[in-house]
PDB file of C-alpha atoms in Angstrom:
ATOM      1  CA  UNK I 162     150.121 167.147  55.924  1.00 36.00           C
ATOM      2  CA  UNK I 163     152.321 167.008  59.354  1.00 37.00           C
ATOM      3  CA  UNK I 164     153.658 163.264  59.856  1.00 39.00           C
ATOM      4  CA  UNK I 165     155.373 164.325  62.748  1.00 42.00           C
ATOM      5  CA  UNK I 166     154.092 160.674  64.378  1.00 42.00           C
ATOM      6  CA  UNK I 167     155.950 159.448  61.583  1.00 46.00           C
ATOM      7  CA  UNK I 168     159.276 160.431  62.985  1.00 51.00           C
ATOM      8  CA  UNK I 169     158.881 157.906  65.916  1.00 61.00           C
ATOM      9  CA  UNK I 170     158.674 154.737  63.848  1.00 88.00           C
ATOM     10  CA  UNK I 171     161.777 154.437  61.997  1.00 93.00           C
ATOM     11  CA  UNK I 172     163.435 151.383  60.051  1.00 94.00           C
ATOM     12  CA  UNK I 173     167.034 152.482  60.624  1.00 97.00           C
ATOM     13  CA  UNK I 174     168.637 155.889  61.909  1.00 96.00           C
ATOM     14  CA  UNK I 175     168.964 158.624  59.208  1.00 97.00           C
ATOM     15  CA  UNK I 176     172.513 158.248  57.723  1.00 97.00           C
ATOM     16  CA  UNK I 177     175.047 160.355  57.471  1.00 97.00           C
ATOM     17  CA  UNK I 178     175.352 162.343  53.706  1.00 97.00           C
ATOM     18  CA  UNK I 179     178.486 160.008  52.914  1.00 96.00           C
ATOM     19  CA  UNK I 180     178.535 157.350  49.768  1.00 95.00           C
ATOM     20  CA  UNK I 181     179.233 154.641  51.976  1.00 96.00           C
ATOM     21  CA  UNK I 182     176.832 155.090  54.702  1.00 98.00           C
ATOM     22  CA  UNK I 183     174.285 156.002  51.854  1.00 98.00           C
ATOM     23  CA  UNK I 184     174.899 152.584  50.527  1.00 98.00           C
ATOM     24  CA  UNK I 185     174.800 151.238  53.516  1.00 98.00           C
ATOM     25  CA  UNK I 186     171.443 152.441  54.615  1.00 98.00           C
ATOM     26  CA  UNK I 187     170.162 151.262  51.052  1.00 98.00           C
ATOM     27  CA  UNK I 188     171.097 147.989  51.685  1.00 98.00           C
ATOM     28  CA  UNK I 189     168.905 147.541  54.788  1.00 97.00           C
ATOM     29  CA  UNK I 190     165.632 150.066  53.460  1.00 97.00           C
ATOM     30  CA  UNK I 191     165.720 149.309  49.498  1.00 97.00           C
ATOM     31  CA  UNK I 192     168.651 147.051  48.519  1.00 97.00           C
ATOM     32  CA  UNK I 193     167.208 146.302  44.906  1.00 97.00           C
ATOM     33  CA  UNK I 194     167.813 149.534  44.275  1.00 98.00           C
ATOM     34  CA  UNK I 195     171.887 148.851  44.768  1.00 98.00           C
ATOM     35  CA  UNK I 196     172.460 148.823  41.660  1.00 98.00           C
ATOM     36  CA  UNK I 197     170.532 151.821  40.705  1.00 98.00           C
ATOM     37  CA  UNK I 198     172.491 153.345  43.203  1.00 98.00           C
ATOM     38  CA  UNK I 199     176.255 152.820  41.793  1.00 97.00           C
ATOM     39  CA  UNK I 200     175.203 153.476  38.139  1.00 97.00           C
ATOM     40  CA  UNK I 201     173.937 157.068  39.218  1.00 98.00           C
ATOM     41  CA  UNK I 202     177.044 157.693  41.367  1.00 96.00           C
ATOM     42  CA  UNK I 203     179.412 156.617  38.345  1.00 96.00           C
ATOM     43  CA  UNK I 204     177.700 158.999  36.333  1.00 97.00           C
ATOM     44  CA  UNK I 205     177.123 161.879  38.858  1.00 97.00           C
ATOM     45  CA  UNK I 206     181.349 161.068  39.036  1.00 96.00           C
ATOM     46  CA  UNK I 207     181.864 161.248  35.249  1.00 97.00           C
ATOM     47  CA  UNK I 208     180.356 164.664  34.987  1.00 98.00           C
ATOM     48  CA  UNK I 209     181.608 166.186  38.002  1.00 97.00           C
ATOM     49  CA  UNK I 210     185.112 165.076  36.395  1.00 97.00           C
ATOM     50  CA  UNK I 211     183.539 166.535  33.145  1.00 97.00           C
ATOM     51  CA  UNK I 212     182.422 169.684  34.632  1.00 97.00           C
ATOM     52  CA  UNK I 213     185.167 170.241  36.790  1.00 98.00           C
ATOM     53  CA  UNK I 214     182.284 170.718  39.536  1.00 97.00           C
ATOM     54  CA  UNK I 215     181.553 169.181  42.741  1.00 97.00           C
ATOM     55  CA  UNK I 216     177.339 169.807  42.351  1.00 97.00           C
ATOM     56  CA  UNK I 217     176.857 166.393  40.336  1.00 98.00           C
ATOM     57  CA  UNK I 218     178.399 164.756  43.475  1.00 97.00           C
ATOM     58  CA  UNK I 219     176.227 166.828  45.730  1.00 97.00           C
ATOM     59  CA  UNK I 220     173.378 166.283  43.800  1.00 97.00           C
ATOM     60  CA  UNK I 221     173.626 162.170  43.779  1.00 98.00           C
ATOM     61  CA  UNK I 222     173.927 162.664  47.711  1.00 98.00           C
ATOM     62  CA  UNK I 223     170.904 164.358  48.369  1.00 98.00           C
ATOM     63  CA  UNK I 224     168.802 162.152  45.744  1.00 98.00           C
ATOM     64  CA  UNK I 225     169.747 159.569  47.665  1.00 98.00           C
ATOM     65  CA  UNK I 226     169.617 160.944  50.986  1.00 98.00           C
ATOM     66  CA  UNK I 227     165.704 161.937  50.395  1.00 98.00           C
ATOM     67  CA  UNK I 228     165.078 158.498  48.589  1.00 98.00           C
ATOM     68  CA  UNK I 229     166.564 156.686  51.946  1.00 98.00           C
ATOM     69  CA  UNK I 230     164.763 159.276  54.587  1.00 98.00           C
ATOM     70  CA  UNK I 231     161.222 158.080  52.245  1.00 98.00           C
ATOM     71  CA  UNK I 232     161.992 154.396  52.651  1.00 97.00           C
ATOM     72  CA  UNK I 233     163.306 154.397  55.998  1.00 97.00           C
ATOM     73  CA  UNK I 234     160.186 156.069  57.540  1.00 97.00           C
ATOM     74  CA  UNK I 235     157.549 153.821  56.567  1.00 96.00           C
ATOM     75  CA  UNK I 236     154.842 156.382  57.222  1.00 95.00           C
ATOM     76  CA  UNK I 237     156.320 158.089  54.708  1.00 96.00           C
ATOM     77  CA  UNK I 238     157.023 155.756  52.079  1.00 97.00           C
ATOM     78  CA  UNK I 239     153.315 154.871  52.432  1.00 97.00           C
ATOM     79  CA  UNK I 240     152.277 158.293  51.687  1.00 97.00           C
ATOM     80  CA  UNK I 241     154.612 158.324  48.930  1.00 97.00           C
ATOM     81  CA  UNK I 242     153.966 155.005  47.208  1.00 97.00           C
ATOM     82  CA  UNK I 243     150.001 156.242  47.650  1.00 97.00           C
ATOM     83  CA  UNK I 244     150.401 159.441  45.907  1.00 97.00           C
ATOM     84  CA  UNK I 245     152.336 157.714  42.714  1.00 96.00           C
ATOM     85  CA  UNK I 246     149.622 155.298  42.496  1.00 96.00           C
ATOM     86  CA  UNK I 247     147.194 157.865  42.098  1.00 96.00           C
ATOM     87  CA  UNK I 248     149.601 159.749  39.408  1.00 94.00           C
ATOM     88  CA  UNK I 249     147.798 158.823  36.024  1.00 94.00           C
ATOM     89  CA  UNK I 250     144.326 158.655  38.007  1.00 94.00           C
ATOM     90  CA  UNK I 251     141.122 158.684  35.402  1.00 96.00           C
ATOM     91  CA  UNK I 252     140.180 161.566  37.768  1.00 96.00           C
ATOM     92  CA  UNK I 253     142.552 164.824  37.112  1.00 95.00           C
ATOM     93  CA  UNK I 254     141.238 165.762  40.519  1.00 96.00           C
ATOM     94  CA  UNK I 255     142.835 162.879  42.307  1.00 96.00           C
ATOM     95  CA  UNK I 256     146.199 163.122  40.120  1.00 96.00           C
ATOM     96  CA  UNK I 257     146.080 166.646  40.677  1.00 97.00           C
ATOM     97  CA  UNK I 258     146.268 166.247  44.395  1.00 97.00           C
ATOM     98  CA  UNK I 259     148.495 162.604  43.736  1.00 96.00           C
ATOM     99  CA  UNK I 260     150.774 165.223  42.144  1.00 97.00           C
ATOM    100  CA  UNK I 261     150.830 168.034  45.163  1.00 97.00           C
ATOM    101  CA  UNK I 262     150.869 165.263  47.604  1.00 97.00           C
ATOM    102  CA  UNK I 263     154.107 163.590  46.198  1.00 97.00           C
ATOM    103  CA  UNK I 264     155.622 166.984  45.995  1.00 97.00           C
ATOM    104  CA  UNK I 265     154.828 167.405  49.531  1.00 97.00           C
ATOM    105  CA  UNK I 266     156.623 164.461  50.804  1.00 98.00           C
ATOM    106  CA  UNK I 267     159.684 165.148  48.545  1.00 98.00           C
ATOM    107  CA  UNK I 268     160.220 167.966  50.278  1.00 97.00           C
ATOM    108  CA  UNK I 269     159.584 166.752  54.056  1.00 97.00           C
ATOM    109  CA  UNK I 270     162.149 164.618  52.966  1.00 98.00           C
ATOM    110  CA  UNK I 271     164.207 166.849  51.562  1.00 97.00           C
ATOM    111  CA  UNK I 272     164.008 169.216  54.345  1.00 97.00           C
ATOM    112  CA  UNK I 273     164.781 166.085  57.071  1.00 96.00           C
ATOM    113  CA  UNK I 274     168.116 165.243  55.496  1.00 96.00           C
ATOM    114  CA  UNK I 275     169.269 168.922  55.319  1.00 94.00           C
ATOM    115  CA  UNK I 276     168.795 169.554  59.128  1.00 84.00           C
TER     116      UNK I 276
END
């Protein structure tokens, strides 16, 4: 499903992939998840010390990056807040497609913050 619609109604400009403006962009689109936020970057941290690796970091950046480019495009975040509803549907059907839907928009978002 194309939401390219969507892409004209935005909460906030897409951030750049730094911590900082990450953070920043939480705090207007999803601030309760602040918190979330600085526990996963302590860990993603730890193990890249751990690992002597940079792909924890990297990793914590994009999670975040997609989470921010769902909530910051409110077409977007409806489709995805619609499809986890559906998840654990009584009808497999409906999960079924709940499931390929959500997969869907994780990767438009995904896709949007690596352009």
């Amino acid at each position: 499903m194309s939401t390219r619609a969507d892409h004209g109604h935005e909460l906030i400009p897409r951030p750049t992939l730094t911590p900082d403006a990450l953070r920043a962009a939480l705090a207007v689109v999803a601030p309760g998840r602040l918190e979330e936020m600085r526990a996963t970057k302590d860990d993603a941290f730890a193990k890249a010390v751990e690992w002597q690796s940079l792909s924890p970091v990297q990793s914590w950046v994009l999670m975040w990056a997609r989470d921010i480019e769902i909530a910051r495009r409110p077409g977007l975040s409806s489709r995805y807040a619609q499809a986890q509803s559906n998840l654990e549907h009584e009808d497999p059907v409906i999960a079924q497609d709940a499931l390929g839907e959500l997969s869907a928009v994780l990767d438009e978002a995904m896709k949007a913050v690596r352009t």
